[in-house]
Tab-separated table of C-alpha atoms and ligand atoms in Angstrom:
chain	number	residue	atom	x	y	z
A	139	MET	CA	-371.491	-121.724	-160.988
A	140	LYS	CA	-370.750	-125.296	-160.235
A	141	ILE	CA	-367.964	-127.379	-158.647
A	142	LYS	CA	-366.735	-129.690	-161.400
A	143	ALA	CA	-364.140	-131.528	-159.424
A	144	ILE	CA	-362.020	-131.297	-156.249
A	145	HIS	CA	-358.400	-132.447	-156.473
A	146	HIS	CA	-356.103	-132.921	-153.536
A	147	ALA	CA	-352.614	-134.186	-152.641
A	148	ALA	CA	-350.647	-134.795	-149.469
A	149	VAL	CA	-347.423	-132.943	-149.903
A	150	PRO	CA	-344.290	-133.399	-147.720
A	151	LEU	CA	-342.874	-130.416	-145.903
A	152	PRO	CA	-339.408	-131.725	-144.845
A	153	SER	CA	-337.614	-129.437	-142.503
A	154	LYS	CA	-335.192	-129.912	-139.679
A	155	ILE	CA	-336.600	-127.074	-137.563
A	156	ARG	CA	-338.217	-128.042	-134.274
A	157	ASN	CA	-340.170	-126.325	-131.541
A	158	ALA	CA	-340.522	-127.540	-127.898
A	159	VAL	CA	-342.695	-130.519	-128.881
A	160	ILE	CA	-342.350	-131.591	-132.519
A	161	ASP	CA	-339.829	-131.429	-135.402
A	162	PHE	CA	-340.999	-130.921	-138.945
A	163	SER	CA	-339.028	-133.647	-140.715
A	164	GLN	CA	-342.073	-135.773	-141.349
A	165	MET	CA	-344.650	-132.991	-141.603
A	166	THR	CA	-347.078	-133.006	-144.558
A	167	PHE	CA	-349.878	-130.814	-145.692
A	168	SER	CA	-352.883	-131.197	-147.828
A	169	LEU	CA	-353.201	-129.140	-150.964
A	170	VAL	CA	-356.695	-128.796	-152.390
A	171	VAL	CA	-357.757	-127.475	-155.819
A	172	VAL	CA	-361.434	-126.772	-156.356
A	173	GLU	CA	-362.298	-126.746	-160.068
A	174	SER	CA	-365.254	-124.711	-161.174
A	175	ASP	CA	-367.218	-124.690	-164.432
A	176	ILE	CA	-366.299	-121.018	-164.968
A	177	VAL	CA	-363.877	-120.201	-167.707
A	178	GLN	CA	-361.848	-117.025	-167.489
A	179	ASP	CA	-359.378	-116.039	-170.246
A	180	GLY	CA	-359.854	-119.466	-171.745
A	181	LYS	CA	-358.911	-121.305	-168.592
A	182	PRO	CA	-361.053	-123.002	-165.897
A	183	LEU	CA	-361.241	-121.028	-162.732
A	184	TYR	CA	-359.698	-122.817	-159.762
A	185	GLY	CA	-359.584	-122.151	-155.944
A	186	PHE	CA	-356.595	-123.183	-153.981
A	187	GLY	CA	-356.277	-124.228	-150.344
A	188	PHE	CA	-353.779	-125.739	-147.933
A	189	ASN	CA	-354.077	-126.791	-144.353
A	190	SER	CA	-351.897	-124.225	-142.776
A	191	ASN	CA	-348.951	-125.044	-140.521
A	192	GLY	CA	-348.421	-127.630	-137.762
A	193	ARG	CA	-351.077	-130.322	-138.607
A	194	TYR	CA	-350.652	-133.201	-140.983
A	195	ALA	CA	-352.317	-133.761	-144.348
A	196	GLN	CA	-355.862	-135.094	-144.181
A	197	PRO	CA	-356.219	-137.209	-147.289
A	198	GLY	CA	-358.598	-139.769	-145.767
A	199	LEU	CA	-361.146	-137.306	-144.374
A	200	ILE	CA	-360.996	-135.248	-147.581
A	201	ASP	CA	-361.406	-138.163	-149.886
A	202	GLU	CA	-363.931	-140.303	-147.893
A	203	ARG	CA	-366.263	-137.669	-146.460
A	204	CYS	CA	-365.769	-134.056	-147.619
A	205	ILE	CA	-365.431	-134.460	-151.417
A	206	PRO	CA	-368.175	-137.094	-151.831
A	207	ARG	CA	-370.644	-134.860	-149.936
A	208	LEU	CA	-369.886	-131.789	-151.991
A	209	ILE	CA	-369.921	-133.598	-155.354
A	210	SER	CA	-373.125	-135.477	-154.662
A	211	ALA	CA	-375.032	-132.375	-153.271
A	212	GLU	CA	-377.774	-130.752	-155.296
A	213	PRO	CA	-376.566	-127.466	-156.820
A	214	HIS	CA	-378.961	-125.375	-154.718
A	215	GLU	CA	-377.475	-126.861	-151.520
A	216	LEU	CA	-374.068	-125.215	-152.481
A	217	THR	CA	-375.006	-121.965	-154.078
A	218	ASP	CA	-376.424	-118.624	-153.079
A	219	ALA	CA	-380.063	-118.645	-154.278
A	220	GLU	CA	-379.990	-115.043	-155.494
A	221	THR	CA	-376.614	-115.059	-157.313
A	222	GLY	CA	-376.224	-118.690	-158.256
A	223	THR	CA	-372.621	-118.317	-156.942
A	224	ILE	CA	-370.926	-121.081	-154.857
A	225	ASP	CA	-371.445	-120.148	-151.168
A	226	PRO	CA	-368.625	-121.561	-148.964
A	227	VAL	CA	-370.859	-121.230	-145.864
A	228	ARG	CA	-373.467	-123.582	-147.379
A	229	CYS	CA	-370.726	-125.845	-148.560
A	230	GLY	CA	-369.386	-126.044	-145.025
A	231	ASP	CA	-372.923	-127.158	-143.829
A	232	VAL	CA	-372.884	-129.891	-146.499
A	233	MET	CA	-369.441	-131.063	-145.466
A	234	MET	CA	-370.757	-131.411	-141.888
A	235	LYS	CA	-373.788	-133.660	-142.848
A	236	ASN	CA	-373.929	-136.789	-140.658
A	237	GLU	CA	-371.214	-135.528	-138.305
A	238	LYS	CA	-371.831	-135.570	-134.651
A	239	PRO	CA	-370.872	-132.475	-132.580
A	240	GLY	CA	-367.768	-132.350	-130.410
A	241	GLY	CA	-364.846	-134.769	-130.758
A	242	HIS	CA	-363.436	-132.513	-133.337
A	243	GLY	CA	-360.127	-134.366	-133.838
A	244	GLU	CA	-358.694	-133.331	-137.198
A	245	ARG	CA	-361.923	-133.193	-139.083
A	246	PRO	CA	-361.765	-129.354	-138.883
A	247	VAL	CA	-358.445	-129.390	-140.671
A	248	ALA	CA	-359.920	-131.227	-143.637
A	249	ILE	CA	-362.990	-129.032	-143.845
A	250	GLY	CA	-360.945	-125.821	-143.268
A	251	THR	CA	-358.647	-126.651	-146.085
A	252	ILE	CA	-361.487	-126.966	-148.640
A	253	ASP	CA	-363.114	-123.819	-147.083
A	254	MET	CA	-359.951	-121.940	-147.946
A	255	ALA	CA	-360.029	-123.062	-151.503
A	256	LEU	CA	-363.695	-122.229	-151.852
A	257	TRP	CA	-363.177	-118.608	-150.657
A	258	ASP	CA	-360.283	-118.295	-153.035
A	259	LEU	CA	-362.617	-119.470	-155.836
A	260	VAL	CA	-365.472	-117.202	-155.090
A	261	SER	CA	-363.337	-114.043	-154.619
A	262	LYS	CA	-361.670	-114.748	-157.990
A	263	ALA	CA	-365.072	-115.258	-159.604
A	264	ASP	CA	-366.052	-111.861	-158.034
A	265	GLY	CA	-362.955	-110.215	-159.391
A	266	GLN	CA	-362.073	-108.819	-155.966
A	267	PRO	CA	-359.318	-109.450	-153.470
A	268	LEU	CA	-360.690	-111.765	-150.824
A	269	TYR	CA	-360.767	-109.217	-148.029
A	270	GLN	CA	-362.984	-106.925	-150.087
A	271	HIS	CA	-365.173	-109.811	-151.111
A	272	LEU	CA	-365.511	-110.791	-147.419
A	273	ALA	CA	-366.198	-107.220	-146.296
A	274	ARG	CA	-369.104	-106.978	-148.806
A	275	ARG	CA	-370.415	-110.443	-148.004
A	276	PHE	CA	-370.384	-109.911	-144.271
A	277	HIS	CA	-371.468	-106.292	-144.327
A	278	VAL	CA	-368.269	-104.691	-142.998
A	279	ASP	CA	-368.350	-100.960	-143.902
A	280	GLU	CA	-364.561	-100.235	-143.799
A	281	PRO	CA	-362.159	-103.198	-144.251
A	282	ASN	CA	-358.699	-102.276	-143.131
A	283	PRO	CA	-355.927	-103.485	-145.411
A	284	GLU	CA	-353.242	-102.382	-142.861
A	285	ILE	CA	-352.753	-105.525	-140.822
A	286	TYR	CA	-350.587	-106.104	-137.790
A	287	CYS	CA	-347.961	-108.761	-138.647
A	288	TYR	CA	-344.935	-110.164	-136.895
A	289	ALA	CA	-342.099	-112.508	-137.898
A	290	ALA	CA	-342.547	-115.931	-136.269
A	291	GLY	CA	-339.274	-117.793	-136.125
A	292	GLY	CA	-336.593	-118.512	-133.500
A	293	TYR	CA	-336.967	-122.270	-133.934
A	294	TYR	CA	-334.442	-124.843	-132.714
A	295	TYR	CA	-332.294	-126.298	-135.518
A	296	PRO	CA	-329.359	-128.638	-135.361
A	297	GLY	CA	-326.158	-126.684	-134.885
A	298	LYS	CA	-327.951	-123.397	-134.458
A	299	GLY	CA	-326.262	-121.221	-131.801
A	300	LEU	CA	-326.771	-117.749	-130.549
A	301	GLU	CA	-324.992	-116.130	-133.495
A	302	GLN	CA	-327.315	-117.831	-135.982
A	303	LEU	CA	-330.323	-116.865	-133.850
A	304	ARG	CA	-329.243	-113.313	-133.859
A	305	GLU	CA	-328.702	-113.280	-137.587
A	306	GLU	CA	-332.118	-114.776	-138.147
A	307	ILE	CA	-333.789	-111.975	-136.096
A	308	GLU	CA	-331.682	-109.319	-137.842
A	309	GLY	CA	-332.935	-110.745	-141.079
A	310	TYR	CA	-336.587	-110.243	-140.050
A	311	LEU	CA	-335.861	-106.637	-139.100
A	312	ALA	CA	-334.142	-106.111	-142.470
A	313	LEU	CA	-337.288	-107.326	-144.107
A	314	GLY	CA	-339.266	-104.626	-142.298
A	315	TYR	CA	-340.712	-106.491	-139.430
A	316	ARG	CA	-340.903	-104.628	-136.084
A	317	ASP	CA	-341.886	-107.522	-133.845
A	318	VAL	CA	-340.740	-111.124	-133.708
A	319	LYS	CA	-341.572	-114.425	-132.011
A	320	MET	CA	-339.227	-117.148	-130.890
A	321	LYS	CA	-339.603	-120.727	-129.576
A	322	ILE	CA	-338.922	-121.629	-125.963
A	323	GLY	CA	-339.225	-124.906	-123.959
A	324	GLY	CA	-336.967	-126.840	-126.348
A	325	ALA	CA	-333.898	-126.241	-124.151
A	326	SER	CA	-333.267	-125.716	-120.462
A	327	LEU	CA	-334.591	-122.578	-118.764
A	328	ALA	CA	-331.080	-121.212	-118.417
A	329	GLU	CA	-330.383	-121.783	-122.147
A	330	ASP	CA	-333.676	-120.272	-123.193
A	331	ILE	CA	-333.036	-117.207	-121.064
A	332	THR	CA	-329.659	-116.808	-122.891
A	333	ARG	CA	-331.490	-117.115	-126.187
A	334	ILE	CA	-334.182	-114.598	-125.168
A	335	GLU	CA	-331.481	-112.099	-124.046
A	336	ALA	CA	-329.627	-112.558	-127.370
A	337	VAL	CA	-332.783	-111.660	-129.268
A	338	LEU	CA	-333.636	-108.794	-126.989
A	339	ASP	CA	-330.146	-107.437	-127.623
A	340	VAL	CA	-330.935	-107.406	-131.352
A	341	LEU	CA	-334.232	-105.633	-130.530
A	342	GLY	CA	-332.448	-102.885	-128.555
A	343	GLY	CA	-333.634	-104.350	-125.298
A	344	ASP	CA	-337.323	-103.778	-126.146
A	345	GLY	CA	-339.175	-106.717	-124.634
A	346	SER	CA	-342.532	-105.445	-126.017
A	347	ARG	CA	-341.314	-106.475	-129.526
A	348	LEU	CA	-340.674	-110.134	-128.575
A	349	ALA	CA	-343.166	-112.936	-128.066
A	350	VAL	CA	-342.193	-116.373	-126.856
A	351	ASP	CA	-343.928	-119.703	-127.676
A	352	ALA	CA	-343.628	-122.871	-125.663
A	353	ASN	CA	-345.950	-124.937	-127.885
A	354	GLY	CA	-347.836	-126.402	-125.005
A	355	ARG	CA	-344.714	-128.103	-123.556
A	356	PHE	CA	-344.885	-127.085	-119.858
A	357	ASP	CA	-346.658	-128.495	-116.786
A	358	LEU	CA	-347.860	-125.841	-114.365
A	359	PRO	CA	-344.687	-125.580	-112.217
A	360	THR	CA	-342.473	-125.169	-115.289
A	361	ALA	CA	-344.887	-122.626	-116.837
A	362	LEU	CA	-344.754	-120.612	-113.644
A	363	GLU	CA	-341.033	-120.914	-113.388
A	364	TYR	CA	-340.515	-119.597	-116.952
A	365	GLY	CA	-343.095	-116.907	-116.309
A	366	LYS	CA	-341.201	-115.721	-113.203
A	367	ALA	CA	-337.855	-115.750	-115.039
A	368	MET	CA	-339.275	-113.816	-118.139
A	369	GLN	CA	-341.613	-111.444	-116.344
A	370	SER	CA	-339.043	-108.576	-116.003
A	371	TYR	CA	-338.469	-108.481	-119.769
A	372	GLY	CA	-342.022	-107.069	-120.363
A	373	LEU	CA	-342.514	-109.426	-123.351
A	374	MET	CA	-345.148	-108.969	-126.042
A	375	TRP	CA	-346.803	-112.307	-125.007
A	376	TYR	CA	-346.198	-115.825	-123.522
A	377	GLU	CA	-347.809	-118.278	-125.894
A	378	GLU	CA	-349.070	-121.839	-125.297
A	379	ALA	CA	-347.231	-122.366	-122.068
A	380	GLY	CA	-349.189	-125.596	-121.208
A	381	ASP	CA	-351.433	-128.079	-122.924
A	382	PRO	CA	-353.807	-126.006	-125.076
A	383	LEU	CA	-356.825	-127.705	-123.542
A	384	ASP	CA	-355.712	-127.381	-119.920
A	385	TYR	CA	-357.729	-124.294	-119.008
A	386	GLN	CA	-357.048	-124.658	-115.353
A	387	LEU	CA	-353.298	-124.534	-115.968
A	388	GLN	CA	-353.746	-121.439	-118.140
A	389	ALA	CA	-355.922	-119.782	-115.445
A	390	ALA	CA	-353.362	-120.449	-112.794
A	391	LEU	CA	-350.586	-119.052	-114.944
A	392	SER	CA	-352.599	-115.995	-115.930
A	393	ALA	CA	-353.279	-115.219	-112.230
A	394	ASN	CA	-349.598	-115.532	-111.377
A	395	CYS	CA	-347.778	-113.934	-114.252
A	396	SER	CA	-348.167	-110.395	-115.485
A	397	LEU	CA	-347.068	-111.091	-119.066
A	398	PRO	CA	-349.768	-111.040	-121.754
A	399	MET	CA	-350.921	-114.541	-122.606
A	400	ALA	CA	-351.590	-115.934	-126.050
A	401	THR	CA	-353.173	-119.288	-127.123
A	402	GLY	CA	-355.692	-120.785	-129.466
A	403	GLU	CA	-353.907	-122.312	-132.484
A	404	ASN	CA	-354.843	-125.818	-131.173
A	405	LEU	CA	-358.501	-125.020	-130.582
A	406	PHE	CA	-360.582	-126.109	-133.458
A	407	SER	CA	-364.149	-125.076	-132.714
A	408	MET	CA	-366.397	-122.316	-131.427
A	409	THR	CA	-367.201	-124.375	-128.371
A	410	ASP	CA	-363.518	-124.914	-127.454
A	411	THR	CA	-362.754	-121.183	-127.943
A	412	ARG	CA	-365.705	-120.154	-125.899
A	413	ASN	CA	-364.599	-122.512	-123.099
A	414	LEU	CA	-361.118	-120.886	-123.260
A	415	VAL	CA	-362.567	-117.482	-122.586
A	416	ARG	CA	-364.862	-118.845	-119.953
A	417	TYR	CA	-362.504	-120.870	-117.944
A	418	ALA	CA	-358.874	-120.102	-118.650
A	419	GLY	CA	-358.517	-116.723	-117.004
A	420	MET	CA	-357.779	-115.039	-120.229
A	421	ASN	CA	-358.059	-111.240	-120.095
A	422	PRO	CA	-359.637	-109.546	-123.162
A	423	SER	CA	-357.809	-106.271	-122.553
A	424	ARG	CA	-354.308	-107.944	-122.156
A	425	ASP	CA	-354.275	-111.286	-123.920
A	426	TYR	CA	-354.541	-112.703	-127.440
A	427	ILE	CA	-356.473	-115.521	-129.118
A	428	GLN	CA	-354.743	-117.196	-132.057
A	429	VAL	CA	-357.165	-119.654	-133.679
A	430	ASP	CA	-356.243	-120.643	-137.251
A	431	PRO	CA	-359.320	-120.677	-139.538
A	432	ALA	CA	-357.710	-123.136	-141.923
A	433	LEU	CA	-357.287	-125.673	-139.059
A	434	SER	CA	-360.657	-125.104	-137.524
A	435	TYR	CA	-363.477	-125.553	-140.133
A	436	GLY	CA	-362.726	-122.455	-142.005
A	437	LEU	CA	-364.172	-118.980	-141.981
A	438	PRO	CA	-367.836	-119.858	-141.038
A	439	GLU	CA	-366.611	-121.387	-137.669
A	440	TYR	CA	-364.155	-118.467	-137.194
A	441	LEU	CA	-367.177	-116.075	-137.432
A	442	ARG	CA	-369.087	-118.199	-134.889
A	443	MET	CA	-366.033	-117.966	-132.585
A	444	LEU	CA	-365.798	-114.170	-132.860
A	445	ASP	CA	-369.529	-113.895	-132.229
A	446	ALA	CA	-369.326	-116.257	-129.157
A	447	ILE	CA	-366.398	-114.566	-127.459
A	448	SER	CA	-367.733	-111.079	-128.050
A	449	ALA	CA	-370.225	-111.838	-125.259
A	450	TYR	CA	-367.164	-112.138	-122.884
A	451	GLY	CA	-365.684	-108.778	-123.940
A	452	TRP	CA	-363.389	-109.981	-126.722
A	453	GLN	CA	-362.935	-107.761	-129.760
A	454	PRO	CA	-361.688	-109.144	-133.106
A	455	ASP	CA	-358.512	-107.051	-132.767
A	456	ARG	CA	-357.408	-109.254	-129.789
A	457	CYS	CA	-357.546	-112.195	-132.209
A	458	ILE	CA	-354.290	-112.714	-134.222
A	459	PRO	CA	-354.975	-115.742	-136.369
A	460	HIS	CA	-352.267	-118.403	-136.511
A	461	GLY	CA	-350.691	-119.736	-139.652
A	462	GLY	CA	-349.039	-116.831	-141.429
A	463	HIS	CA	-350.950	-117.546	-144.644
A	464	GLN	CA	-352.849	-115.291	-146.989
A	465	PHE	CA	-356.270	-116.621	-145.953
A	466	THR	CA	-355.911	-115.213	-142.393
A	467	LEU	CA	-354.257	-112.031	-143.737
A	468	HIS	CA	-357.467	-111.305	-145.755
A	469	ILE	CA	-359.817	-112.391	-142.920
A	470	ALA	CA	-358.050	-110.029	-140.492
A	471	ALA	CA	-358.235	-107.219	-143.100
A	472	ALA	CA	-361.966	-107.840	-143.631
B	269	MG	MG1	-347.600	-121.041	-131.582
């Protein structure tokens, strides 16, 4: 099995929705297609990947560093020696040739996007759904195809009032979702509390079915003020209150707010994630880690993260990967 070519495009994702920090009107994403030399049913076998949600397309990194390294590698550097199949873990090592550690920037987004496409390719070549392919590859006895999911919405939108917010949440429940998440921090505290109460009303007052997400907007006093105002609702979790790399802020908030905490979608490496569990006061029996494999070097780095944080008492079921895409669905199942 060989990689014949890797195609990619930067695709616009124009949308007027916004969270507390960004709007999505200029957002783009990278779409990657890995073309193999395998022919199935008369057609070449392709693997597809995209760079998840919330980070921009990475055409430069993909074009200038990732693709040339993969295409110029010797076949044995990219394949499993026993089966001759493309090995995405080895491909990840090749893409990281001549890269210094740390300073991750958005390099993990470029590599994670190609990693997604490679896993898609190898599971198709294997004739298995990805989660079954992964379970066998990584020696998981019993993959669990029943995955916890929630509906992430509740964005701000021009002209969107409480009635539209309510209708949106009712729509998720009608689709079969039990739990939902909404954005906070893009309005005043008083207005956000009104929005939260409107959603809780739709959920029958059950705060354990509602998570809130500030997208890293708050300084510590604001994070604490929101925490105090929301504490009595018994919410499912309070996500990314402050800057995702401000572990001291997170630790102070964790110590002064009883709500479960959630963060991680803007951590892109094993080391960052290990620092989070070391220094941010996160509680492995209460809180959640939400790294997105497609944004953070792909599955090999995600496995390194799970391994590193297990030493601090974190189980994989406290990790709810960000992104809402099929790749994380299959990883969680495996
Ligand atoms: Mg979030």
